[in-house]
Structures are given as C-alpha cells and as structure tokens.
Short mmCIF file of C-alpha atoms and ligand atoms in Angstrom, two decimals:
data_model
loop_
_atom_site.label_atom_id
_atom_site.label_comp_id
_atom_site.label_asym_id
_atom_site.label_seq_id
_atom_site.Cartn_x
_atom_site.Cartn_y
_atom_site.Cartn_z
CA UNK F 1 -68.95 -2.92 7.06
CA UNK F 2 -65.53 -2.77 8.79
CA UNK F 3 -63.82 -6.16 8.84
CA UNK F 4 -62.56 -7.42 12.20
CA UNK F 5 -58.91 -6.75 12.65
CA UNK F 6 -56.07 -9.21 12.87
CA UNK F 7 -53.34 -9.08 15.53
CA UNK F 8 -49.94 -10.68 15.03
CA UNK F 9 -48.05 -11.88 18.06
CA UNK F 10 -44.89 -13.46 16.83
CA UNK F 11 -41.91 -14.34 18.97
CA UNK F 12 -39.75 -16.73 16.96
CA UNK F 13 -36.32 -15.17 17.35
CA UNK F 14 -34.96 -16.56 14.12
CA UNK F 15 -34.69 -15.27 10.49
CA UNK F 16 -37.84 -17.08 9.45
CA UNK F 17 -39.86 -15.50 12.29
CA UNK F 18 -39.09 -11.84 11.47
CA UNK F 19 -42.30 -10.20 12.66
CA UNK F 20 -41.87 -7.32 10.11
CA UNK F 21 -41.75 -9.84 7.23
CA UNK F 22 -44.88 -11.57 8.49
CA UNK F 23 -46.65 -8.17 8.86
CA UNK F 24 -45.84 -7.27 5.16
CA UNK F 25 -47.19 -10.55 3.90
CA UNK F 26 -50.40 -10.29 5.92
CA UNK F 27 -50.90 -6.71 4.78
CA UNK F 28 -50.78 -7.95 1.15
CA UNK F 29 -53.23 -10.84 1.58
CA UNK F 30 -55.70 -9.23 4.08
CA UNK F 31 -57.35 -6.71 1.66
CA UNK F 32 -59.50 -4.19 3.50
CA UNK F 33 -58.62 -5.69 7.04
CA UNK F 34 -56.49 -3.90 9.59
CA UNK F 35 -53.40 -5.90 10.67
CA UNK F 36 -51.54 -4.96 13.79
CA UNK F 37 -48.20 -6.20 14.74
CA UNK F 38 -47.96 -6.21 18.52
CA UNK F 39 -46.84 -4.45 20.49
CA UNK F 40 -48.69 -1.45 18.88
CA UNK F 41 -49.68 1.50 21.05
CA UNK F 42 -52.38 2.49 18.46
CA UNK F 43 -54.33 -0.72 18.85
CA UNK F 44 -57.89 -0.86 20.17
CA UNK F 45 -58.16 -4.32 21.72
CA UNK F 46 -61.88 -4.38 21.09
CA UNK F 47 -61.27 -4.21 17.23
CA UNK F 48 -59.33 -7.53 17.24
CA UNK F 49 -61.30 -10.53 16.01
CA UNK F 50 -58.46 -12.74 14.90
CA UNK F 51 -54.93 -13.47 16.23
CA UNK F 52 -52.15 -15.13 14.28
CA UNK F 53 -49.45 -16.25 16.66
CA UNK F 54 -46.23 -18.01 17.24
CA UNK F 55 -45.07 -18.44 20.86
CA UNK F 56 -47.08 -15.44 22.12
CA UNK F 57 -46.25 -14.30 25.69
CA UNK F 58 -48.47 -16.39 28.03
CA UNK F 59 -51.64 -14.57 28.84
CA UNK F 60 -51.32 -12.02 25.94
CA UNK F 61 -54.40 -13.22 24.08
CA UNK F 62 -56.70 -12.72 27.08
CA UNK F 63 -56.51 -8.98 26.42
CA UNK F 64 -58.81 -9.25 23.36
CA UNK F 65 -62.44 -9.43 24.55
CA UNK F 66 -63.82 -9.78 20.97
CA UNK F 67 -61.41 -12.42 19.67
CA UNK F 68 -63.05 -15.12 17.60
CA UNK F 69 -60.42 -17.38 16.20
CA UNK F 70 -56.66 -17.99 17.10
CA UNK F 71 -54.39 -19.11 14.25
CA UNK F 72 -51.17 -20.85 15.29
CA UNK F 73 -48.54 -20.01 12.63
CA UNK F 74 -46.93 -23.48 12.90
CA UNK F 75 -48.18 -27.10 12.90
CA UNK F 76 -47.33 -27.84 16.56
CA UNK F 77 -49.53 -26.21 19.21
CA UNK F 78 -47.69 -27.50 22.24
CA UNK F 79 -46.49 -24.01 23.27
CA UNK F 80 -50.11 -22.71 23.19
CA UNK F 81 -51.44 -25.68 25.00
CA UNK F 82 -49.03 -24.92 27.91
CA UNK F 83 -50.81 -21.55 28.46
CA UNK F 84 -53.60 -22.06 31.02
CA UNK F 85 -55.00 -18.59 30.24
CA UNK F 86 -55.47 -19.38 26.48
CA UNK F 87 -58.99 -18.23 25.61
CA UNK F 88 -61.41 -21.07 24.95
CA UNK F 89 -61.92 -20.28 21.22
CA UNK F 90 -61.37 -22.18 18.00
CA UNK F 91 -57.60 -22.81 17.53
CA UNK F 92 -56.40 -23.48 13.99
CA UNK F 93 -53.01 -24.94 13.19
CA UNK F 94 -50.92 -25.01 10.00
CA UNK F 95 -51.48 -27.98 7.69
CA UNK F 96 -50.43 -26.86 4.22
CA UNK F 97 -48.70 -28.58 1.32
CA UNK F 98 -45.79 -26.17 1.46
CA UNK F 99 -44.91 -27.11 5.05
CA UNK F 100 -45.60 -30.82 4.38
CA UNK F 101 -43.22 -30.81 1.36
CA UNK F 102 -40.46 -29.24 3.35
CA UNK F 103 -40.75 -31.85 6.13
CA UNK F 104 -40.79 -34.66 3.60
CA UNK F 105 -37.52 -33.32 2.05
CA UNK F 106 -35.99 -33.41 5.56
CA UNK F 107 -37.06 -36.82 6.39
CA UNK F 108 -35.89 -38.23 3.03
CA UNK F 109 -32.62 -36.37 3.27
CA UNK F 110 -31.81 -37.80 6.69
CA UNK F 111 -33.09 -41.33 6.12
CA UNK F 112 -30.91 -41.36 2.98
CA UNK F 113 -27.99 -39.90 4.93
CA UNK F 114 -27.98 -42.75 7.42
CA UNK F 115 -28.82 -45.45 4.91
CA UNK F 116 -25.97 -44.22 2.60
CA UNK F 117 -23.50 -44.11 5.53
CA UNK F 118 -22.87 -40.35 5.30
CA UNK F 119 -21.52 -40.03 8.80
CA UNK F 120 -18.85 -42.58 7.97
CA UNK F 121 -18.23 -41.12 4.49
CA UNK F 122 -17.76 -37.53 5.76
CA UNK F 123 -15.37 -38.69 8.47
CA UNK F 124 -13.43 -40.63 5.76
CA UNK F 125 -13.19 -37.51 3.66
CA UNK F 126 -11.85 -35.46 6.62
CA UNK F 127 -9.17 -38.08 7.14
CA UNK F 128 -8.47 -38.42 3.28
CA UNK F 129 -9.43 -42.15 3.61
CA UNK F 130 -10.62 -43.92 0.40
CA UNK F 131 -12.35 -46.84 2.01
CA UNK F 132 -15.92 -47.47 0.78
CA UNK F 133 -17.92 -49.98 2.78
CA UNK F 134 -20.43 -52.37 1.25
CA UNK F 135 -23.72 -50.60 0.46
CA UNK F 136 -27.08 -52.38 0.82
CA UNK F 137 -30.37 -51.58 -1.10
CA UNK F 138 -33.12 -49.43 0.36
CA UNK F 139 -35.39 -52.46 0.47
CA UNK F 140 -33.14 -53.85 3.24
CA UNK F 141 -34.15 -51.00 5.54
CA UNK F 142 -37.40 -50.69 7.39
CA UNK F 143 -38.35 -47.11 8.30
CA UNK F 144 -40.98 -46.74 11.08
CA UNK F 145 -42.71 -43.37 11.43
CA UNK F 146 -44.21 -42.41 14.78
CA UNK F 147 -47.06 -40.05 13.90
CA UNK F 148 -48.91 -40.88 10.74
CA UNK F 149 -50.61 -37.54 10.38
CA UNK F 150 -50.34 -34.88 7.77
CA UNK F 151 -46.47 -34.83 7.83
CA UNK F 152 -45.85 -38.47 8.62
CA UNK F 153 -48.10 -39.80 5.86
CA UNK F 154 -46.50 -37.73 3.14
CA UNK F 155 -42.93 -38.72 4.31
CA UNK F 156 -44.00 -42.31 4.41
CA UNK F 157 -45.26 -42.20 0.80
CA UNK F 158 -42.02 -40.62 -0.38
CA UNK F 159 -39.84 -43.23 1.38
CA UNK F 160 -41.98 -45.96 0.01
CA UNK F 161 -41.42 -44.58 -3.47
CA UNK F 162 -37.68 -44.79 -2.87
CA UNK F 163 -37.95 -48.53 -2.09
CA UNK F 164 -37.71 -48.48 1.66
CA UNK F 165 -39.99 -50.74 3.69
CA UNK F 166 -42.25 -48.26 5.54
CA UNK F 167 -44.51 -48.59 8.58
CA UNK F 168 -46.29 -46.03 10.69
CA UNK F 169 -47.85 -45.69 14.15
CA UNK F 170 -50.70 -43.43 15.10
CA UNK F 171 -53.54 -43.22 17.69
CA UNK F 172 -56.35 -44.33 15.49
CA UNK F 173 -56.24 -47.00 12.81
CA UNK F 174 -55.02 -45.90 9.31
CA UNK F 175 -54.90 -47.28 5.85
CA UNK F 176 -52.02 -45.94 3.66
CA UNK F 177 -51.21 -47.70 0.52
CA UNK F 178 -47.75 -49.37 0.73
CA UNK F 179 -47.36 -48.59 4.47
CA UNK F 180 -47.77 -51.11 7.25
CA UNK F 181 -49.99 -49.26 9.66
CA UNK F 182 -49.98 -49.83 13.47
CA UNK F 183 -51.87 -47.93 16.07
CA UNK F 184 -52.43 -47.56 19.76
CA UNK F 185 -50.40 -48.66 22.70
CA UNK F 186 -51.03 -52.33 22.03
CA UNK F 187 -49.40 -52.16 18.60
CA UNK F 188 -46.38 -50.00 19.62
CA UNK F 189 -44.26 -53.12 20.45
CA UNK F 190 -44.79 -54.90 17.11
CA UNK F 191 -44.19 -51.56 15.34
CA UNK F 192 -40.81 -50.99 17.14
CA UNK F 193 -39.69 -54.66 16.79
CA UNK F 194 -39.55 -54.32 12.98
CA UNK F 195 -38.22 -50.71 12.76
CA UNK F 196 -34.52 -50.05 11.79
CA UNK F 197 -34.78 -46.27 11.37
CA UNK F 198 -37.29 -44.60 13.64
CA UNK F 199 -38.67 -41.24 12.46
CA UNK F 200 -40.57 -39.28 15.08
CA UNK F 201 -43.23 -36.82 13.84
CA UNK F 202 -45.53 -36.97 16.88
CA UNK F 203 -47.04 -33.78 18.41
CA UNK F 204 -45.94 -33.09 21.91
CA UNK F 205 -48.81 -33.74 24.32
CA UNK F 206 -49.26 -35.03 27.93
CA UNK F 207 -49.33 -38.52 26.39
CA UNK F 208 -46.24 -38.29 24.18
CA UNK F 209 -43.86 -36.36 26.50
CA UNK F 210 -40.53 -38.33 26.82
CA UNK F 211 -41.99 -41.24 24.78
CA UNK F 212 -38.48 -41.57 23.20
CA UNK F 213 -36.78 -43.09 26.20
CA UNK F 214 -34.36 -45.99 26.79
CA UNK F 215 -37.21 -48.49 27.11
CA UNK F 216 -38.64 -47.59 23.69
CA UNK F 217 -35.31 -47.20 21.93
CA UNK F 218 -34.14 -50.66 23.24
CA UNK F 219 -37.03 -52.37 21.45
CA UNK F 220 -36.02 -51.28 17.91
CA UNK F 221 -34.79 -54.03 15.50
CA UNK F 222 -30.95 -54.29 15.65
CA UNK F 223 -30.61 -56.81 12.76
CA UNK F 224 -30.36 -54.43 9.77
CA UNK F 225 -27.21 -53.76 7.76
CA UNK F 226 -26.95 -50.51 9.67
CA UNK F 227 -25.64 -52.41 12.57
CA UNK F 228 -27.74 -50.59 15.17
CA UNK F 229 -31.04 -48.63 15.02
CA UNK F 230 -31.16 -44.97 14.06
CA UNK F 231 -33.52 -42.20 15.42
CA UNK F 232 -34.58 -39.14 13.48
CA UNK F 233 -36.63 -36.72 15.62
CA UNK F 234 -38.18 -33.73 13.95
CA UNK F 235 -41.36 -33.60 16.15
CA UNK F 236 -40.45 -31.78 19.37
CA UNK F 237 -37.59 -31.86 21.81
CA UNK F 238 -40.02 -32.80 24.68
CA UNK F 239 -40.66 -36.09 22.98
CA UNK F 240 -37.18 -37.27 23.85
CA UNK F 241 -35.75 -38.12 27.24
CA UNK F 242 -32.33 -36.49 26.43
CA UNK F 243 -30.33 -38.15 29.20
CA UNK F 244 -31.52 -41.60 28.13
CA UNK F 245 -31.16 -40.84 24.45
CA UNK F 246 -27.54 -39.79 25.09
CA UNK F 247 -26.89 -42.93 27.07
CA UNK F 248 -28.38 -44.99 24.22
CA UNK F 249 -26.07 -43.32 21.73
CA UNK F 250 -23.07 -43.93 23.97
CA UNK F 251 -23.76 -47.60 24.82
CA UNK F 252 -24.73 -48.61 21.18
CA UNK F 253 -28.42 -49.14 21.80
CA UNK F 254 -28.65 -46.54 19.07
CA UNK F 255 -26.04 -46.39 16.18
CA UNK F 256 -26.81 -42.75 15.24
CA UNK F 257 -29.41 -39.98 15.33
CA UNK F 258 -30.57 -36.90 13.52
CA UNK F 259 -32.03 -34.37 15.97
CA UNK F 260 -33.80 -31.21 14.77
CA UNK F 261 -35.61 -30.41 18.02
CA UNK F 262 -34.44 -30.23 21.69
CA UNK F 263 -35.83 -29.67 25.07
CA UNK F 264 -33.97 -26.39 25.31
CA UNK F 265 -33.73 -24.35 22.09
CA UNK F 266 -31.38 -22.91 20.97
CA UNK F 267 -29.35 -26.00 21.95
CA UNK F 268 -26.91 -24.79 24.67
CA UNK F 269 -23.21 -24.63 23.56
CA UNK F 270 -22.27 -27.23 26.17
CA UNK F 271 -24.76 -29.84 25.01
CA UNK F 272 -22.97 -33.11 24.23
CA UNK F 273 -25.26 -33.52 21.16
CA UNK F 274 -23.30 -30.79 19.30
CA UNK F 275 -20.13 -32.84 19.18
CA UNK F 276 -21.32 -36.42 19.32
CA UNK F 277 -19.69 -38.26 16.45
CA UNK F 278 -22.84 -40.09 15.59
CA UNK F 279 -25.32 -37.28 15.86
CA UNK F 280 -26.50 -34.86 13.14
CA UNK F 281 -27.87 -31.71 14.72
CA UNK F 282 -30.12 -29.25 12.84
CA UNK F 283 -31.50 -26.06 14.33
CA UNK F 284 -35.25 -26.69 14.33
CA UNK F 285 -35.42 -25.97 10.67
CA UNK F 286 -36.80 -29.30 9.35
CA UNK F 287 -39.80 -27.56 7.88
CA UNK F 288 -39.90 -23.75 8.06
CA UNK F 289 -43.23 -22.01 8.12
CA UNK F 290 -43.22 -19.90 4.97
CA UNK F 291 -44.79 -16.46 5.45
CA UNK F 292 -46.08 -16.31 1.86
CA UNK F 293 -47.98 -19.60 1.98
CA UNK F 294 -49.14 -19.39 5.57
CA UNK F 295 -50.44 -15.80 5.40
CA UNK F 296 -52.53 -16.77 2.42
CA UNK F 297 -53.71 -19.86 4.34
CA UNK F 298 -54.78 -17.76 7.40
CA UNK F 299 -56.52 -15.07 5.20
CA UNK F 300 -58.45 -17.87 3.37
CA UNK F 301 -59.54 -19.33 6.68
CA UNK F 302 -60.74 -15.96 7.96
CA UNK F 303 -62.77 -15.51 4.74
CA UNK F 304 -64.26 -19.01 5.18
CA UNK F 305 -65.12 -18.35 8.82
CA UNK F 306 -66.86 -15.07 7.89
CA UNK F 307 -68.81 -16.84 5.14
CA UNK F 308 -70.10 -19.27 7.75
CA UNK F 309 -68.04 -22.26 6.65
CA UNK F 310 -66.16 -24.58 8.91
CA UNK F 311 -62.57 -23.78 9.88
CA UNK F 312 -60.06 -26.35 8.64
CA UNK F 313 -57.43 -28.08 10.78
CA UNK F 314 -58.90 -26.97 14.04
CA UNK F 315 -57.14 -28.37 17.13
CA UNK F 316 -58.84 -30.82 19.43
CA UNK F 317 -58.23 -29.23 22.83
CA UNK F 318 -58.98 -32.56 24.63
CA UNK F 319 -56.32 -34.49 22.66
CA UNK F 320 -53.90 -31.59 22.65
CA UNK F 321 -53.07 -31.60 18.96
P1 NDP R 401 -50.98 -34.36 12.84
O1 NDP R 401 -51.80 -33.89 13.82
O2 NDP R 401 -51.48 -34.35 11.40
O3 NDP R 401 -50.39 -35.81 13.04
C1 NDP R 401 -50.00 -36.23 14.31
C2 NDP R 401 -49.94 -37.71 14.36
O4 NDP R 401 -49.52 -38.16 15.59
C3 NDP R 401 -51.27 -38.41 14.01
O5 NDP R 401 -51.07 -39.56 13.23
C4 NDP R 401 -51.71 -38.86 15.47
O6 NDP R 401 -52.52 -40.01 15.50
C5 NDP R 401 -50.34 -39.23 16.05
N1 NDP R 401 -50.51 -39.20 17.46
C6 NDP R 401 -50.73 -38.15 18.35
N2 NDP R 401 -50.73 -38.56 19.66
C7 NDP R 401 -50.54 -39.91 19.66
C8 NDP R 401 -50.38 -40.89 20.57
N3 NDP R 401 -50.57 -40.66 21.86
N4 NDP R 401 -50.17 -42.18 20.26
C9 NDP R 401 -50.02 -42.53 18.89
N5 NDP R 401 -50.02 -41.55 17.95
C10 NDP R 401 -50.32 -40.26 18.22
O7 NDP R 401 -49.65 -33.40 12.96
P2 NDP R 401 -48.58 -33.03 11.81
O8 NDP R 401 -48.21 -34.22 11.05
O9 NDP R 401 -49.07 -31.90 11.05
O10 NDP R 401 -47.32 -32.53 12.73
C11 NDP R 401 -46.66 -33.36 13.63
C12 NDP R 401 -45.80 -32.61 14.54
O11 NDP R 401 -44.61 -32.26 13.77
C13 NDP R 401 -46.25 -31.27 14.98
O12 NDP R 401 -47.10 -31.39 16.13
C14 NDP R 401 -44.95 -30.56 15.37
O13 NDP R 401 -44.62 -30.83 16.75
C15 NDP R 401 -43.92 -31.18 14.47
N6 NDP R 401 -43.46 -30.23 13.47
C16 NDP R 401 -41.99 -29.96 13.51
C17 NDP R 401 -41.52 -29.11 12.57
C18 NDP R 401 -40.00 -28.92 12.55
O14 NDP R 401 -39.64 -27.96 11.78
N7 NDP R 401 -39.31 -29.65 13.29
C19 NDP R 401 -42.32 -28.43 11.60
C20 NDP R 401 -43.75 -28.74 11.60
C21 NDP R 401 -44.23 -29.66 12.53
P3 NDP R 401 -54.04 -39.93 14.81
O15 NDP R 401 -53.66 -39.86 13.28
O16 NDP R 401 -54.66 -41.21 15.14
O17 NDP R 401 -54.67 -38.70 15.35
C1 OXD R 402 -44.09 -26.07 13.53
C2 OXD R 402 -42.60 -25.92 13.67
O1 OXD R 402 -44.69 -26.71 14.40
O2 OXD R 402 -42.11 -25.14 12.87
O3 OXD R 402 -44.69 -25.71 12.50
O4 OXD R 402 -41.98 -26.44 14.52
#
C-alpha cells in the first residue's frame, strides 16, 4: 500500500532553516514515503497526508484536502496559531531532548554571564582595566523561570544543580524537586517579589502577549548583590513590551538583559537594543531546531499515528500552546 506523502513548507530564512537540508534529512528517515519540498510543480495535493512546517505562508495548508496531521518543526506554535485558515487537524509541536538541552545550555550560559558580571568584565578588558569586583556565590541569587514546561523545567534543574535558588511559574500547579513552584495569576506577585534573575520561557498566546511590561518588571526583587534585577527572554519577542522594557533598562528598573527574541526579527539595525551597554542580544538561536533529531521525531510520530497510537506533544488549540 502506498504511504501517505509528506509536504515540507519551510520558511526560516536562516542557515538552520535551509529547506534543502531538511528535505535530505526527511528523505533519509521517511523510508518508502514520498517527501515533497514546496513549491513543487509535480505535487498532487491529494497525495499529501502530512505536513511538516516552519512559518508556512498563511493559507498554504488549506490546499491539502487529505491532510491528517500538521507537524510544527519548532516548539513554539504562535506563528501557526495566527493563521485563521489553519486546518482543524491535530497539530504536533517539537518537544525533544536535543532542543531542550540546547535551551538549557543557553539559559545556564546567560544566567552565569550576569551572575559572574561578564558585561562589566568585558568592558574592563576593552578598556585594559584590571579591577575585579567582589563576586558572590550562586546561592545568593534567586532565578525565577516563567514557563515551567518542557524547557523551563530542564533549565530549572540545571540551575539548581549549580547552586542557584530556583523558582518557576506556570498555569497549573507543579512539583519539581528543588524548585519553588508558583502558578496562576494569584501567585505571580509572590513569584516576582523573590526573583533576582527572571528567565522567560513562556509560549506566546493571547494571555501572555506583552506580559513582560513595566508593571511586571518593577515587581522583581532589587535586593540581590546584582544591584538590580536582570531579564533573560528566550521565549518570544511578543512576550515583551519593548518600549517599556527599554525604559526599564534606561531608568535602572532593570540592571541588564539578555534578549534572544524580538517583536521584529531580524532585529532592525536601528533598534536601540543592539547598542545598549547592558543588553546582550542573540539572533533567536537560543535553541536551534536540529534537522537530524527533528526529522526522526516527525517520522516516528507518523509511524505511531499510522499504527493507531496517540500523537505526542499535540497542541491544545484552546490554550494556544
Ligand atoms: P511548554 O508548553 O512545555 O511549556 C510552556 C510553559 O508555559 C508551561 O509551564 C505552561 O504552564 C506555561 N504557561 C503558558 N501559558 C501560561 C500562562 N498564561 N500563565 C502561566 N504559565 C503559562 O513549552 P516549551 O517549554 O517546550 O517551550 C516554551 C517556549 O519557548 C515555546 O513556546 C517557544 O516560544 C520558546 N522557544 C524558543 C526558542 C528559541 O530558540 N528562542 C526555541 C524553542 C522554544 P502549564 O505547565 O501549566 O501548562
Ligand atoms: C522554536 C524556536 O519555537 O526555534 O522551536 O523558536
């Protein structure tokens, strides 16, 4: 029996999202299944049962009448959720150890960078200034992670292992060993009040858009040896109110920030974040989606689906993540 074909709709625009690279990997792992990289004039839309996508053109998936499952090639599905014409089919997102490990590396790297005063030390080196400041232990710093899901939980455990005090905030109640868990709107305030370094790993939804605003950032704990709170946002740019975030960095509400994601990506050359002395900018590469790991993950999920097993990591359309 012919296996249902897989269509790839990939529009990343960066090295990691080279569509040809993804096509080669999917050809390798989808034995006996036709894989089409769109646009492809040879394609018969009726043959397509599965689509693996990253930022597809809005409306493009509606062309496949026999589509059964949509696989988002990243963890965040906000771009898909914004497409009102998205077919009402199971939508699976990426939740794999490879991606999780990469994000944990990023979070640990940047928590350590702020904790170990890297912004000050790099400026000292540029100025040939040998003037170390007193360094405090990790146990003096409380890291609060907004979003205690697949990525946030792993990062929390790693930071805990390094000796930081770690807390997390989610929608539903959680129990993570070594991590003080807060949940829901009512517990946001106590969570913020004891946080020195705020790490944001929330999905972008109608509820979380612009959650990182002046009101929230002003409620962080200012009493740590850092002098002022620090923000690390590797979730999505839409989570931050950028005008208010910049004002907080300029008036000292925040001491510093690491920003991997922005409302407009690529970050425009005239953005003040590029040159702000207390901001570390990275180009949305906190956790790259690896074609080897993810093509295998999607191929396995298709095999599961065809064997009548439940899909894993299906998105709840009502919640938006
Ligand atoms: P998960 O769905 O596993 O976790 C999301 C977490 O956010 C959950 O703990 C969830 O709570 C919490 N949450 C969602 N909405 C709310 C809310 N309204 N109030 C409180 N908590 C809320 O996602 P992942 O951990 O896999 O990924 C998180 C995000 O990271 C992605 O959506 C994506 O935007 C971003 N990302 C960024 C990358 C980068 O390179 N910069 C790479 C990969 C992902 P609950 O547990 O109760 O459901
Ligand atoms: C993702 C991302 O959501 O890379 O996976 O941003």
